[in-house]
Amino acid sequence: MKTFLIAAILAAGTAHAQTSWKLATGYRAESFHTQNLYQFAQEVEQASAGQLKIELFPNNTLAKLNDIRQAVQDGKADAGETIMSSLVKDIPIAGADSIPFVVSSYGDAQRMWSLQRPLIEKHFLARGLKVLYAVPWPPQGLFSNKPIRGSADFAATKMRTYNQTTIRIAEFMKAVPVDVAMVEVNKALAEGRMDNMITSAVTGVENQVWGPIKYYYEINAWFPKNIVFVNAKAFNALKPAVQKSVLQAAASAETRGWAKSQAVMQDSTNELRAHGIKVERVSSEFDSEIKRLGEKFSREWVRLVGNEANNIFIPYYTQ
Ligand code: PCA
Protein backbone atom coordinates (compact mmCIF):
# COMPACT_ATOMS: atom_id res chain seq x y z
CA MET A 1 0.00 0.00 0.00
CA LYS A 2 2.78 2.36 1.04
CA THR A 3 4.72 1.73 -2.21
CA PHE A 4 1.57 2.25 -4.19
CA LEU A 5 0.99 5.60 -2.49
CA ILE A 6 4.54 6.78 -3.13
CA ALA A 7 4.30 5.75 -6.79
CA ALA A 8 1.00 7.59 -7.13
CA ILE A 9 2.43 10.74 -5.57
CA LEU A 10 5.49 10.60 -7.82
CA ALA A 11 3.35 10.11 -10.90
CA ALA A 12 1.15 13.05 -9.92
CA GLY A 13 4.30 15.13 -9.41
CA THR A 14 5.58 14.36 -12.90
CA ALA A 15 2.21 15.03 -14.49
CA HIS A 16 2.08 18.35 -12.72
CA ALA A 17 5.51 19.40 -14.00
CA GLN A 18 4.40 18.94 -17.58
CA THR A 19 2.86 21.89 -19.37
CA SER A 20 1.16 21.72 -22.70
CA TRP A 21 0.63 24.69 -25.02
CA LYS A 22 -1.81 24.90 -27.89
CA LEU A 23 -0.34 26.87 -30.79
CA ALA A 24 -2.70 28.17 -33.50
CA THR A 25 -1.66 29.00 -37.06
CA GLY A 26 -3.68 29.94 -40.12
CA TYR A 27 -1.42 28.16 -42.59
CA ARG A 28 -1.32 24.56 -43.78
CA ALA A 29 0.74 21.88 -42.03
CA GLU A 30 2.92 21.50 -45.18
CA SER A 31 3.72 25.21 -45.38
CA PHE A 32 7.40 25.94 -44.71
CA HIS A 33 6.43 28.22 -41.81
CA THR A 34 4.44 25.42 -40.19
CA GLN A 35 7.19 22.87 -40.79
CA ASN A 36 9.54 25.24 -39.01
CA LEU A 37 7.06 25.48 -36.14
CA TYR A 38 6.94 21.68 -35.82
CA GLN A 39 10.71 21.63 -35.51
CA PHE A 40 10.57 24.45 -32.94
CA ALA A 41 8.03 22.46 -30.88
CA GLN A 42 10.19 19.36 -31.08
CA GLU A 43 13.31 21.23 -29.95
CA VAL A 44 11.44 22.77 -27.02
CA GLU A 45 10.17 19.38 -25.94
CA GLN A 46 13.63 17.86 -26.15
CA ALA A 47 15.48 20.73 -24.48
CA SER A 48 12.97 20.86 -21.64
CA ALA A 49 13.07 17.09 -21.20
CA GLY A 50 9.36 16.89 -21.91
CA GLN A 51 8.36 19.57 -19.38
CA LEU A 52 6.81 21.66 -22.14
CA LYS A 53 4.91 20.21 -25.07
CA ILE A 54 3.63 22.42 -27.87
CA GLU A 55 0.70 21.10 -29.85
CA LEU A 56 0.14 22.69 -33.25
CA PHE A 57 -3.27 23.52 -34.73
CA PRO A 58 -2.61 24.43 -38.38
CA ASN A 59 -5.02 25.57 -41.08
CA ASN A 60 -7.19 27.91 -38.94
CA THR A 61 -8.46 24.95 -36.87
CA LEU A 62 -8.10 26.55 -33.44
CA ALA A 63 -8.59 30.18 -34.51
CA LYS A 64 -8.78 31.98 -37.86
CA LEU A 65 -5.57 33.69 -39.01
CA ASN A 66 -6.87 37.19 -38.32
CA ASP A 67 -8.23 36.25 -34.87
CA ILE A 68 -5.14 34.46 -33.61
CA ARG A 69 -3.62 37.44 -31.80
CA GLN A 70 -6.84 38.00 -29.87
CA ALA A 71 -7.25 34.28 -29.14
CA VAL A 72 -3.78 34.15 -27.56
CA GLN A 73 -4.44 37.36 -25.68
CA ASP A 74 -7.66 35.89 -24.29
CA GLY A 75 -6.02 32.56 -23.43
CA LYS A 76 -8.10 30.54 -25.92
CA ALA A 77 -4.80 29.48 -27.41
CA ASP A 78 -1.51 29.62 -25.47
CA ALA A 79 0.56 30.60 -28.47
CA GLY A 80 0.06 31.48 -32.08
CA GLU A 81 1.43 32.47 -35.44
CA THR A 82 -0.06 35.10 -37.67
CA ILE A 83 1.04 37.38 -40.47
CA MET A 84 2.23 40.57 -38.82
CA SER A 85 0.48 42.91 -41.25
CA SER A 86 -2.88 41.42 -40.21
CA LEU A 87 -2.45 43.45 -37.02
CA VAL A 88 -2.22 46.92 -38.57
CA LYS A 89 -5.62 48.14 -37.42
CA ASP A 90 -4.62 47.56 -33.83
CA ILE A 91 -0.82 47.97 -34.10
CA PRO A 92 -0.08 50.16 -37.14
CA ILE A 93 3.70 49.72 -36.89
CA ALA A 94 3.15 46.00 -37.59
CA GLY A 95 2.55 47.00 -41.22
CA ALA A 96 6.09 48.32 -41.71
CA ASP A 97 7.12 45.18 -43.55
CA SER A 98 4.26 45.41 -46.03
CA ILE A 99 4.93 48.81 -47.54
CA PRO A 100 5.62 48.25 -51.21
CA PHE A 101 9.18 48.71 -52.48
CA VAL A 102 10.92 49.59 -49.23
CA VAL A 103 12.63 46.24 -48.67
CA SER A 104 14.09 44.59 -51.74
CA SER A 105 16.33 41.83 -50.36
CA TYR A 106 16.55 39.44 -47.42
CA GLY A 107 19.40 41.58 -46.04
CA ASP A 108 17.12 44.65 -46.01
CA ALA A 109 14.31 42.58 -44.53
CA GLN A 110 16.61 41.55 -41.70
CA ARG A 111 17.57 45.18 -41.03
CA MET A 112 13.91 46.16 -41.05
CA TRP A 113 13.10 43.40 -38.53
CA SER A 114 15.86 44.41 -36.14
CA LEU A 115 14.44 47.97 -36.11
CA GLN A 116 10.83 46.88 -35.96
CA ARG A 117 11.26 44.17 -33.34
CA PRO A 118 11.68 46.36 -30.20
CA LEU A 119 8.53 48.32 -31.14
CA ILE A 120 6.52 45.18 -31.82
CA GLU A 121 7.71 43.66 -28.54
CA LYS A 122 6.53 46.73 -26.66
CA HIS A 123 3.05 46.67 -28.27
CA PHE A 124 2.74 42.93 -27.74
CA LEU A 125 3.78 43.18 -24.11
CA ALA A 126 1.13 45.87 -23.53
CA ARG A 127 -1.39 43.23 -24.64
CA GLY A 128 0.04 40.47 -22.46
CA LEU A 129 1.91 38.80 -25.33
CA LYS A 130 5.52 37.77 -25.68
CA VAL A 131 7.20 37.73 -29.10
CA LEU A 132 9.15 34.56 -29.90
CA TYR A 133 10.34 34.96 -33.48
CA ALA A 134 9.46 36.18 -36.96
CA VAL A 135 10.17 34.72 -40.40
CA PRO A 136 9.49 36.38 -43.77
CA TRP A 137 7.54 35.02 -46.68
CA PRO A 138 9.50 35.13 -49.93
CA PRO A 139 9.15 38.43 -51.84
CA GLN A 140 5.70 39.27 -53.10
CA GLY A 141 5.13 38.99 -56.85
CA LEU A 142 2.16 39.43 -59.09
CA PHE A 143 0.12 36.49 -60.41
CA SER A 144 -2.35 37.06 -63.20
CA ASN A 145 -4.62 35.16 -65.55
CA LYS A 146 -3.75 37.58 -68.38
CA PRO A 147 -0.72 39.64 -69.34
CA ILE A 148 -0.34 42.92 -67.45
CA ARG A 149 1.13 45.87 -69.32
CA GLY A 150 0.01 48.67 -67.07
CA SER A 151 -2.18 49.39 -64.08
CA ALA A 152 -5.14 49.99 -66.44
CA ASP A 153 -5.19 46.22 -67.04
CA PHE A 154 -6.45 45.75 -63.47
CA ALA A 155 -9.58 47.85 -63.93
CA ALA A 156 -12.60 45.87 -62.69
CA THR A 157 -10.58 42.65 -62.30
CA LYS A 158 -11.03 40.60 -59.13
CA MET A 159 -7.85 40.99 -57.10
CA ARG A 160 -7.34 38.58 -54.23
CA THR A 161 -6.29 40.31 -50.99
CA TYR A 162 -4.96 39.00 -47.68
CA ASN A 163 -4.46 42.13 -45.56
CA GLN A 164 -4.93 45.92 -45.43
CA THR A 165 -1.94 46.51 -47.71
CA THR A 166 -3.27 44.33 -50.49
CA ILE A 167 -6.76 45.81 -50.12
CA ARG A 168 -5.37 49.34 -50.49
CA ILE A 169 -3.31 48.31 -53.52
CA ALA A 170 -6.36 46.76 -55.18
CA GLU A 171 -8.17 50.06 -54.60
CA PHE A 172 -5.30 52.04 -56.14
CA MET A 173 -5.43 49.74 -59.18
CA LYS A 174 -9.21 50.16 -59.47
CA ALA A 175 -9.53 46.41 -59.09
CA VAL A 176 -12.21 44.77 -56.97
CA PRO A 177 -10.61 43.46 -53.76
CA VAL A 178 -11.65 39.89 -52.92
CA ASP A 179 -10.61 38.59 -49.52
CA VAL A 180 -9.43 34.99 -49.85
CA ALA A 181 -7.54 33.10 -47.13
CA MET A 182 -4.25 31.61 -48.26
CA VAL A 183 -5.59 28.08 -47.84
CA GLU A 184 -8.60 28.90 -50.07
CA VAL A 185 -6.77 30.35 -53.09
CA ASN A 186 -6.90 27.16 -55.12
CA LYS A 187 -10.66 26.87 -54.63
CA ALA A 188 -11.31 30.56 -55.33
CA LEU A 189 -9.39 30.29 -58.62
CA ALA A 190 -11.29 27.18 -59.67
CA GLU A 191 -14.57 28.96 -58.94
CA GLY A 192 -13.53 32.03 -60.94
CA ARG A 193 -13.70 34.28 -57.87
CA MET A 194 -10.30 35.89 -58.56
CA ASP A 195 -8.19 37.00 -61.55
CA ASN A 196 -4.95 38.10 -59.96
CA MET A 197 -3.11 38.47 -56.67
CA ILE A 198 0.09 39.72 -55.08
CA THR A 199 1.78 37.00 -53.03
CA SER A 200 4.89 34.83 -52.96
CA ALA A 201 5.87 32.18 -55.48
CA VAL A 202 5.62 29.54 -52.75
CA THR A 203 1.99 30.45 -52.09
CA GLY A 204 1.33 30.01 -55.80
CA VAL A 205 2.94 26.57 -55.70
CA GLU A 206 1.12 25.47 -52.54
CA ASN A 207 -2.17 26.38 -54.17
CA GLN A 208 -1.20 24.89 -57.56
CA VAL A 209 -2.34 28.01 -59.33
CA TRP A 210 -1.25 26.80 -62.79
CA GLY A 211 -4.23 26.43 -65.07
CA PRO A 212 -6.14 29.63 -64.35
CA ILE A 213 -2.94 31.63 -63.68
CA LYS A 214 -0.71 32.20 -66.71
CA TYR A 215 1.78 34.87 -65.57
CA TYR A 216 4.00 35.55 -62.58
CA TYR A 217 5.78 38.92 -62.46
CA GLU A 218 8.69 39.13 -60.06
CA ILE A 219 8.04 42.63 -58.73
CA ASN A 220 9.60 41.96 -55.28
CA ALA A 221 7.06 44.27 -53.72
CA TRP A 222 7.61 43.49 -50.03
CA PHE A 223 8.65 40.73 -47.60
CA PRO A 224 5.80 40.21 -45.11
CA LYS A 225 6.66 38.32 -41.95
CA ASN A 226 4.86 35.74 -39.86
CA ILE A 227 5.23 36.31 -36.15
CA VAL A 228 5.15 33.61 -33.47
CA PHE A 229 4.18 34.64 -29.95
CA VAL A 230 2.89 33.34 -26.66
CA ASN A 231 0.62 34.53 -23.90
CA ALA A 232 3.02 36.24 -21.47
CA LYS A 233 1.33 34.68 -18.41
CA ALA A 234 1.80 31.21 -19.89
CA PHE A 235 5.46 32.02 -20.58
CA ASN A 236 6.08 33.49 -17.13
CA ALA A 237 4.55 30.43 -15.48
CA LEU A 238 7.36 28.26 -16.86
CA LYS A 239 10.45 27.47 -14.80
CA PRO A 240 13.40 29.71 -15.77
CA ALA A 241 15.26 26.80 -17.36
CA VAL A 242 12.26 25.97 -19.55
CA GLN A 243 11.82 29.63 -20.49
CA LYS A 244 15.44 29.58 -21.62
CA SER A 245 14.82 26.48 -23.75
CA VAL A 246 11.86 28.22 -25.44
CA LEU A 247 13.88 31.34 -26.23
CA GLN A 248 16.83 29.34 -27.53
CA ALA A 249 14.59 27.21 -29.74
CA ALA A 250 12.87 30.40 -30.95
CA ALA A 251 16.21 31.95 -31.92
CA SER A 252 17.14 28.81 -33.89
CA ALA A 253 13.71 28.75 -35.53
CA GLU A 254 14.18 32.34 -36.65
CA THR A 255 17.59 31.66 -38.23
CA ARG A 256 16.38 28.43 -39.82
CA GLY A 257 13.16 30.05 -41.09
CA TRP A 258 14.97 32.91 -42.85
CA ALA A 259 17.26 30.46 -44.65
CA LYS A 260 14.30 28.26 -45.59
CA SER A 261 12.37 31.25 -46.94
CA GLN A 262 15.23 32.07 -49.33
CA ALA A 263 15.53 28.47 -50.43
CA VAL A 264 11.82 28.06 -51.18
CA MET A 265 11.78 31.33 -53.13
CA GLN A 266 14.10 29.87 -55.75
CA ASP A 267 12.56 26.39 -55.82
CA SER A 268 9.03 27.74 -56.09
CA THR A 269 9.77 30.10 -58.96
CA ASN A 270 11.33 27.18 -60.83
CA GLU A 271 8.29 25.05 -60.11
CA LEU A 272 5.90 27.70 -61.42
CA ARG A 273 7.94 27.80 -64.62
CA ALA A 274 7.96 24.02 -64.88
CA HIS A 275 4.16 24.09 -64.75
CA GLY A 276 3.96 26.45 -67.71
CA ILE A 277 3.53 29.78 -65.92
CA LYS A 278 5.41 32.57 -67.68
CA VAL A 279 7.78 34.13 -65.14
CA GLU A 280 8.50 37.66 -66.32
CA ARG A 281 9.62 41.14 -65.35
CA VAL A 282 7.17 44.00 -65.75
CA SER A 283 7.54 46.65 -68.44
CA SER A 284 9.40 49.81 -67.43
CA GLU A 285 6.19 51.89 -67.71
CA PHE A 286 4.31 49.59 -65.37
CA ASP A 287 7.33 49.49 -63.10
CA SER A 288 7.29 53.29 -62.70
CA GLU A 289 3.52 53.20 -62.18
CA ILE A 290 3.76 50.72 -59.33
CA LYS A 291 6.73 52.53 -57.78
CA ARG A 292 4.64 55.73 -57.69
CA LEU A 293 1.82 53.78 -56.15
CA GLY A 294 4.24 52.48 -53.54
CA GLU A 295 5.21 56.05 -52.65
CA LYS A 296 1.58 57.03 -52.31
CA PHE A 297 1.04 54.05 -50.05
CA SER A 298 4.08 54.96 -47.90
CA ARG A 299 2.85 58.52 -47.43
CA GLU A 300 -0.54 57.29 -46.26
CA TRP A 301 1.04 54.78 -43.94
CA VAL A 302 3.45 57.26 -42.33
CA ARG A 303 0.53 59.61 -41.74
CA LEU A 304 -1.40 56.80 -40.07
CA VAL A 305 1.44 55.57 -37.87
CA GLY A 306 2.80 58.98 -36.92
CA ASN A 307 6.04 59.45 -35.06
CA GLU A 308 6.73 55.81 -34.40
CA ALA A 309 7.44 55.28 -38.10
CA ASN A 310 10.56 57.46 -37.70
CA ASN A 311 12.04 54.94 -35.27
CA ILE A 312 12.20 52.48 -38.13
CA PHE A 313 12.65 54.57 -41.23
CA ILE A 314 15.21 57.13 -40.14
CA PRO A 315 17.76 54.46 -39.12
CA TYR A 316 16.63 52.20 -41.99
CA TYR A 317 17.49 54.80 -44.62
CA THR A 318 20.51 56.36 -42.91
CA GLN A 319 22.48 53.50 -41.37
N1 PCA B 1 1.56 34.15 -48.66
C1 PCA B 1 0.49 34.48 -47.75
C2 PCA B 1 0.92 35.75 -47.13
C3 PCA B 1 2.11 36.23 -47.86
C4 PCA B 1 2.46 35.12 -48.76
O1 PCA B 1 3.46 35.07 -49.46
C5 PCA B 1 -0.81 34.69 -48.47
O2 PCA B 1 -0.81 34.77 -49.69
O3 PCA B 1 -1.84 34.83 -47.82
Short mmCIF file of N, CA and C in Angstrom, two decimals, residues 28 46 70 77 98 115-117 120 125 138 142 148 157-158 192 242 248 262 266 281 287 294 299-300 312:
data_model
loop_
_atom_site.label_atom_id
_atom_site.label_comp_id
_atom_site.label_asym_id
_atom_site.label_seq_id
_atom_site.Cartn_x
_atom_site.Cartn_y
_atom_site.Cartn_z
N ARG A 28 -1.27 26.02 -43.70
CA ARG A 28 -1.32 24.56 -43.78
C ARG A 28 -0.13 23.89 -43.08
N GLN A 46 12.38 18.55 -26.46
CA GLN A 46 13.63 17.86 -26.15
C GLN A 46 14.45 18.62 -25.12
N GLN A 70 -5.84 37.83 -30.93
CA GLN A 70 -6.84 38.00 -29.87
C GLN A 70 -7.03 36.69 -29.09
N ALA A 77 -5.96 30.24 -26.95
CA ALA A 77 -4.80 29.48 -27.41
C ALA A 77 -3.65 29.98 -26.53
N SER A 98 5.12 45.62 -44.87
CA SER A 98 4.26 45.41 -46.03
C SER A 98 4.04 46.69 -46.82
N LEU A 115 14.95 46.65 -36.55
CA LEU A 115 14.44 47.97 -36.11
C LEU A 115 12.99 47.88 -35.64
N GLN A 116 12.26 46.99 -36.27
CA GLN A 116 10.83 46.88 -35.96
C GLN A 116 10.60 46.06 -34.68
N ARG A 117 11.48 45.12 -34.44
CA ARG A 117 11.26 44.17 -33.34
C ARG A 117 11.03 44.82 -31.96
N ILE A 120 7.54 46.24 -31.84
CA ILE A 120 6.52 45.18 -31.82
C ILE A 120 6.49 44.53 -30.44
N LEU A 125 3.72 43.28 -25.57
CA LEU A 125 3.78 43.18 -24.11
C LEU A 125 2.61 43.93 -23.47
N PRO A 138 8.69 34.66 -48.80
CA PRO A 138 9.50 35.13 -49.93
C PRO A 138 8.88 36.40 -50.53
N LEU A 142 3.51 39.24 -58.57
CA LEU A 142 2.16 39.43 -59.09
C LEU A 142 1.75 38.25 -59.98
N ILE A 148 -0.12 41.59 -68.03
CA ILE A 148 -0.34 42.92 -67.45
C ILE A 148 0.70 43.87 -68.04
N THR A 157 -10.93 44.07 -62.50
CA THR A 157 -10.58 42.65 -62.30
C THR A 157 -10.75 42.32 -60.82
N LYS A 158 -10.85 41.02 -60.52
CA LYS A 158 -11.03 40.60 -59.13
C LYS A 158 -9.65 40.28 -58.56
N GLY A 192 -13.53 30.77 -60.19
CA GLY A 192 -13.53 32.03 -60.94
C GLY A 192 -13.78 33.25 -60.06
N VAL A 242 13.13 26.29 -18.41
CA VAL A 242 12.26 25.97 -19.55
C VAL A 242 12.06 27.23 -20.40
N GLN A 248 15.75 29.86 -26.67
CA GLN A 248 16.83 29.34 -27.53
C GLN A 248 16.26 28.67 -28.78
N GLN A 262 14.42 31.80 -48.12
CA GLN A 262 15.23 32.07 -49.33
C GLN A 262 15.28 30.86 -50.24
N GLN A 266 13.51 30.35 -54.51
CA GLN A 266 14.10 29.87 -55.75
C GLN A 266 13.37 28.64 -56.27
N ARG A 281 9.46 39.83 -66.01
CA ARG A 281 9.62 41.14 -65.35
C ARG A 281 8.54 42.04 -65.92
N ASP A 287 6.45 49.42 -64.26
CA ASP A 287 7.33 49.49 -63.10
C ASP A 287 7.28 50.89 -62.47
N GLY A 294 3.57 52.82 -54.79
CA GLY A 294 4.24 52.48 -53.54
C GLY A 294 4.51 53.71 -52.70
N ARG A 299 3.28 57.23 -48.02
CA ARG A 299 2.85 58.52 -47.43
C ARG A 299 1.63 58.31 -46.54
N GLU A 300 0.67 57.57 -47.05
CA GLU A 300 -0.54 57.29 -46.26
C GLU A 300 -0.20 56.58 -44.97
N ILE A 312 11.75 53.51 -37.19
CA ILE A 312 12.20 52.48 -38.13
C ILE A 312 12.88 53.13 -39.32
#
